[in-house]
CSV table of C-alpha atoms in Angstrom, one decimal:
chain,number,residue,atom,x,y,z
A,1,MET,CA,111.1,98.1,109.9
A,2,ASN,CA,112.3,101.6,109.1
A,3,HIS,CA,114.9,102.7,106.1
A,4,SER,CA,118.3,102.9,107.7
A,5,SER,CA,117.7,99.3,109.6
A,6,LEU,CA,116.8,97.9,106.6
A,7,HIS,CA,119.9,99.7,105.0
A,8,SER,CA,122.4,97.7,107.6
A,9,ASN,CA,120.9,94.4,106.8
A,10,ILE,CA,123.1,95.3,103.2
A,11,TRP,CA,126.0,95.8,105.5
A,12,LYS,CA,125.3,93.1,107.9
A,13,TYR,CA,124.8,90.5,105.1
A,14,TYR,CA,128.0,91.1,103.4
A,15,LEU,CA,129.6,90.5,106.6
A,16,LEU,CA,127.4,87.1,107.1
A,17,GLN,CA,128.7,86.3,103.5
A,18,ILE,CA,132.2,87.0,104.6
A,19,ALA,CA,131.7,85.0,107.6
A,20,VAL,CA,130.5,82.2,105.3
A,21,ALA,CA,133.8,82.3,103.6
A,22,LEU,CA,136.0,81.7,106.6
A,23,THR,CA,134.1,78.8,107.4
A,24,PHE,CA,135.0,77.2,104.5
A,25,PHE,CA,138.8,77.9,105.4
A,26,PHE,CA,139.9,74.4,105.7
A,27,THR,CA,138.2,72.9,102.5
A,28,GLU,CA,142.3,73.3,101.1
A,29,ILE,CA,143.8,71.2,103.2
A,30,VAL,CA,140.8,68.8,104.7
A,31,THR,CA,142.0,66.3,102.7
A,32,LEU,CA,145.5,66.6,104.4
A,33,TYR,CA,143.3,66.8,107.7
A,34,TYR,CA,142.1,63.6,107.7
A,35,LEU,CA,145.3,62.3,106.5
A,36,HIS,CA,146.9,63.5,109.2
A,37,PHE,CA,144.4,61.7,112.0
A,38,GLY,CA,144.7,58.5,109.9
A,39,LEU,CA,141.5,57.7,107.7
A,40,THR,CA,141.7,55.9,104.8
A,41,TYR,CA,140.8,57.2,101.4
A,42,THR,CA,137.5,55.1,101.6
A,43,GLN,CA,136.7,57.0,105.2
A,44,ILE,CA,137.4,60.4,103.9
A,45,SER,CA,134.9,59.6,100.9
A,46,LEU,CA,132.8,58.8,103.5
A,47,VAL,CA,133.1,61.5,105.3
A,48,VAL,CA,132.5,64.2,102.9
A,49,ALA,CA,129.6,62.6,101.5
A,50,SER,CA,127.8,62.2,104.9
A,51,SER,CA,127.5,66.3,104.5
A,52,LEU,CA,126.2,65.6,101.1
A,53,ILE,CA,123.7,63.1,102.2
A,54,ALA,CA,122.4,65.3,105.0
A,55,SER,CA,122.5,68.2,102.3
A,56,LEU,CA,120.4,66.3,100.5
A,57,LEU,CA,118.0,64.8,103.0
A,58,PHE,CA,117.3,68.6,104.6
A,59,GLU,CA,117.1,70.4,102.0
A,60,ILE,CA,113.2,70.1,101.1
A,61,PRO,CA,112.6,70.4,104.9
A,62,SER,CA,114.7,73.3,105.5
A,63,GLY,CA,113.4,75.3,102.5
A,64,ALA,CA,109.5,74.8,104.3
A,65,PHE,CA,110.8,75.6,107.7
A,66,ALA,CA,112.5,79.0,106.3
A,67,ASP,CA,109.3,79.9,104.6
A,68,LEU,CA,107.0,79.1,108.0
A,69,TYR,CA,108.7,80.2,110.8
A,70,GLY,CA,111.3,82.9,109.0
A,71,ARG,CA,114.5,83.0,106.9
A,72,LYS,CA,116.7,84.9,110.0
A,73,LYS,CA,115.7,81.6,112.1
A,74,SER,CA,116.5,79.3,109.6
A,75,LEU,CA,119.7,81.4,109.8
A,76,MET,CA,120.7,81.2,113.1
A,77,ILE,CA,119.6,77.7,113.2
A,78,SER,CA,122.3,77.1,110.2
A,79,ALA,CA,125.2,79.2,112.3
A,80,VAL,CA,124.1,76.6,115.1
A,81,PHE,CA,125.2,73.5,113.0
A,82,LEU,CA,127.8,74.9,111.4
A,83,ALA,CA,129.5,76.0,114.4
A,84,VAL,CA,128.8,72.8,116.7
A,85,SER,CA,130.4,71.0,113.6
A,86,ILE,CA,132.8,73.2,113.0
A,87,ALA,CA,134.1,72.8,116.5
A,88,LEU,CA,133.9,68.9,115.8
A,89,PHE,CA,136.3,69.0,113.3
A,90,SER,CA,138.8,70.8,115.3
A,91,PHE,CA,138.9,69.0,117.9
A,92,SER,CA,138.6,65.4,117.0
A,93,SER,CA,140.3,63.4,115.3
A,94,SER,CA,138.2,59.8,115.2
A,95,PHE,CA,137.1,59.2,112.1
A,96,PHE,CA,133.3,58.6,113.4
A,97,VAL,CA,133.0,62.2,115.0
A,98,PHE,CA,134.2,63.3,111.5
A,99,ILE,CA,131.3,61.7,110.4
A,100,PHE,CA,128.9,63.1,112.4
A,101,ALA,CA,130.2,66.5,112.6
A,102,SER,CA,130.3,66.5,108.6
A,103,PHE,CA,126.5,65.5,108.8
A,104,LEU,CA,125.9,68.4,111.1
A,105,TYR,CA,127.6,70.2,108.5
A,106,GLY,CA,125.3,69.7,106.1
A,107,ILE,CA,122.6,70.2,107.8
A,108,GLY,CA,123.9,73.4,108.4
A,109,ILE,CA,124.3,74.4,104.8
A,110,SER,CA,120.8,73.2,104.0
A,111,PHE,CA,119.3,75.5,106.9
A,112,SER,CA,120.9,78.9,104.3
A,113,SER,CA,120.6,77.7,101.4
A,114,GLY,CA,118.5,80.2,99.6
A,115,ALA,CA,118.0,81.9,103.0
A,116,GLY,CA,120.3,84.4,103.0
A,117,ASP,CA,119.5,85.5,99.6
A,118,ALA,CA,116.1,85.3,99.8
A,119,LEU,CA,116.3,87.4,102.5
A,120,PHE,CA,118.2,89.9,100.9
A,121,TYR,CA,116.1,89.7,98.5
A,122,ASP,CA,113.0,90.9,100.6
A,123,THR,CA,115.0,93.8,102.3
A,124,LEU,CA,116.0,94.6,98.6
A,125,LYS,CA,112.1,94.5,97.5
A,126,LYS,CA,111.1,96.1,100.7
A,127,LEU,CA,113.4,99.3,99.6
A,128,ARG,CA,112.4,99.1,96.3
A,129,LYS,CA,115.6,97.9,94.8
A,130,GLU,CA,115.3,94.6,94.4
A,131,LYS,CA,116.3,95.2,90.9
A,132,ASP,CA,119.4,95.9,91.8
A,133,PHE,CA,119.6,92.4,93.6
A,134,LEU,CA,121.9,91.7,91.2
A,135,LYS,CA,124.5,94.2,91.4
A,136,TYR,CA,124.5,93.8,95.6
A,137,ARG,CA,124.8,90.2,94.9
A,138,SER,CA,127.9,90.7,92.8
A,139,VAL,CA,129.3,92.3,95.3
A,140,GLN,CA,128.7,89.8,97.8
A,141,GLU,CA,130.4,87.1,95.5
A,142,ALA,CA,133.2,89.4,95.2
A,143,LEU,CA,134.1,89.7,99.0
A,144,TYR,CA,133.6,85.7,99.2
A,145,LEU,CA,136.3,85.1,96.5
A,146,CYS,CA,138.3,87.3,97.8
A,147,VAL,CA,138.4,85.5,101.0
A,148,ALA,CA,138.0,82.3,99.3
A,149,LEU,CA,141.5,82.9,97.1
A,150,PHE,CA,143.1,84.7,101.1
A,151,SER,CA,142.8,81.2,102.6
A,152,ALA,CA,143.6,78.8,99.7
A,153,PHE,CA,146.9,80.8,100.4
A,154,LEU,CA,146.9,81.6,104.2
A,155,SER,CA,145.2,78.0,105.0
A,156,PRO,CA,148.3,74.9,103.6
A,157,TYR,CA,150.9,77.4,105.3
A,158,LEU,CA,148.6,77.7,108.5
A,159,PHE,CA,148.3,74.0,108.0
A,160,SER,CA,152.0,73.4,108.3
A,161,LEU,CA,152.5,75.6,112.0
A,162,ASN,CA,149.8,73.4,113.0
A,163,VAL,CA,147.3,71.0,111.5
A,164,ARG,CA,144.3,72.3,113.4
A,165,LEU,CA,144.8,76.1,112.9
A,166,PRO,CA,142.9,76.2,110.1
A,167,TYR,CA,139.8,74.4,111.8
A,168,TYR,CA,140.4,76.9,115.2
A,169,ILE,CA,140.2,79.7,112.6
A,170,SER,CA,136.6,78.5,110.7
A,171,ALA,CA,135.3,78.0,114.3
A,172,VAL,CA,136.0,81.1,115.1
A,173,SER,CA,134.2,82.9,112.3
């Protein structure tokens, strides 16, 4: 891989992190969303727990997959699981579909966990800039937090216009 291609991985990584932050666009209104569809607090807790259980179950196998088959493949699988889960969240109003979507979401998170940072570090290592990893990682984190802050203010407003709108925005990203 040539240096210009490796350098392009840096801005691609930043774009990926912005896209990931946009998938969390709904987090500020998630409880309101579930309440809108008549879920009880217990059901909401079960929906949230299903993503955590999936993350717990798939964290090690997904990491092994990334090591064996490649970090890019792991990130692509993550993107598919996240897209399907957010689409299910966006168009459903059923507790059981929310549970299933949440479980898929947890799998998606586990496949991206660490794979993006590792791929980014490998890029910097090939460019002989691994000592600057924390500097680049700080830029990524600042971008992520700016998008999260933006969504924290905008998401409730969009929810007031249409309860599904924050999920639609997340699904598009």
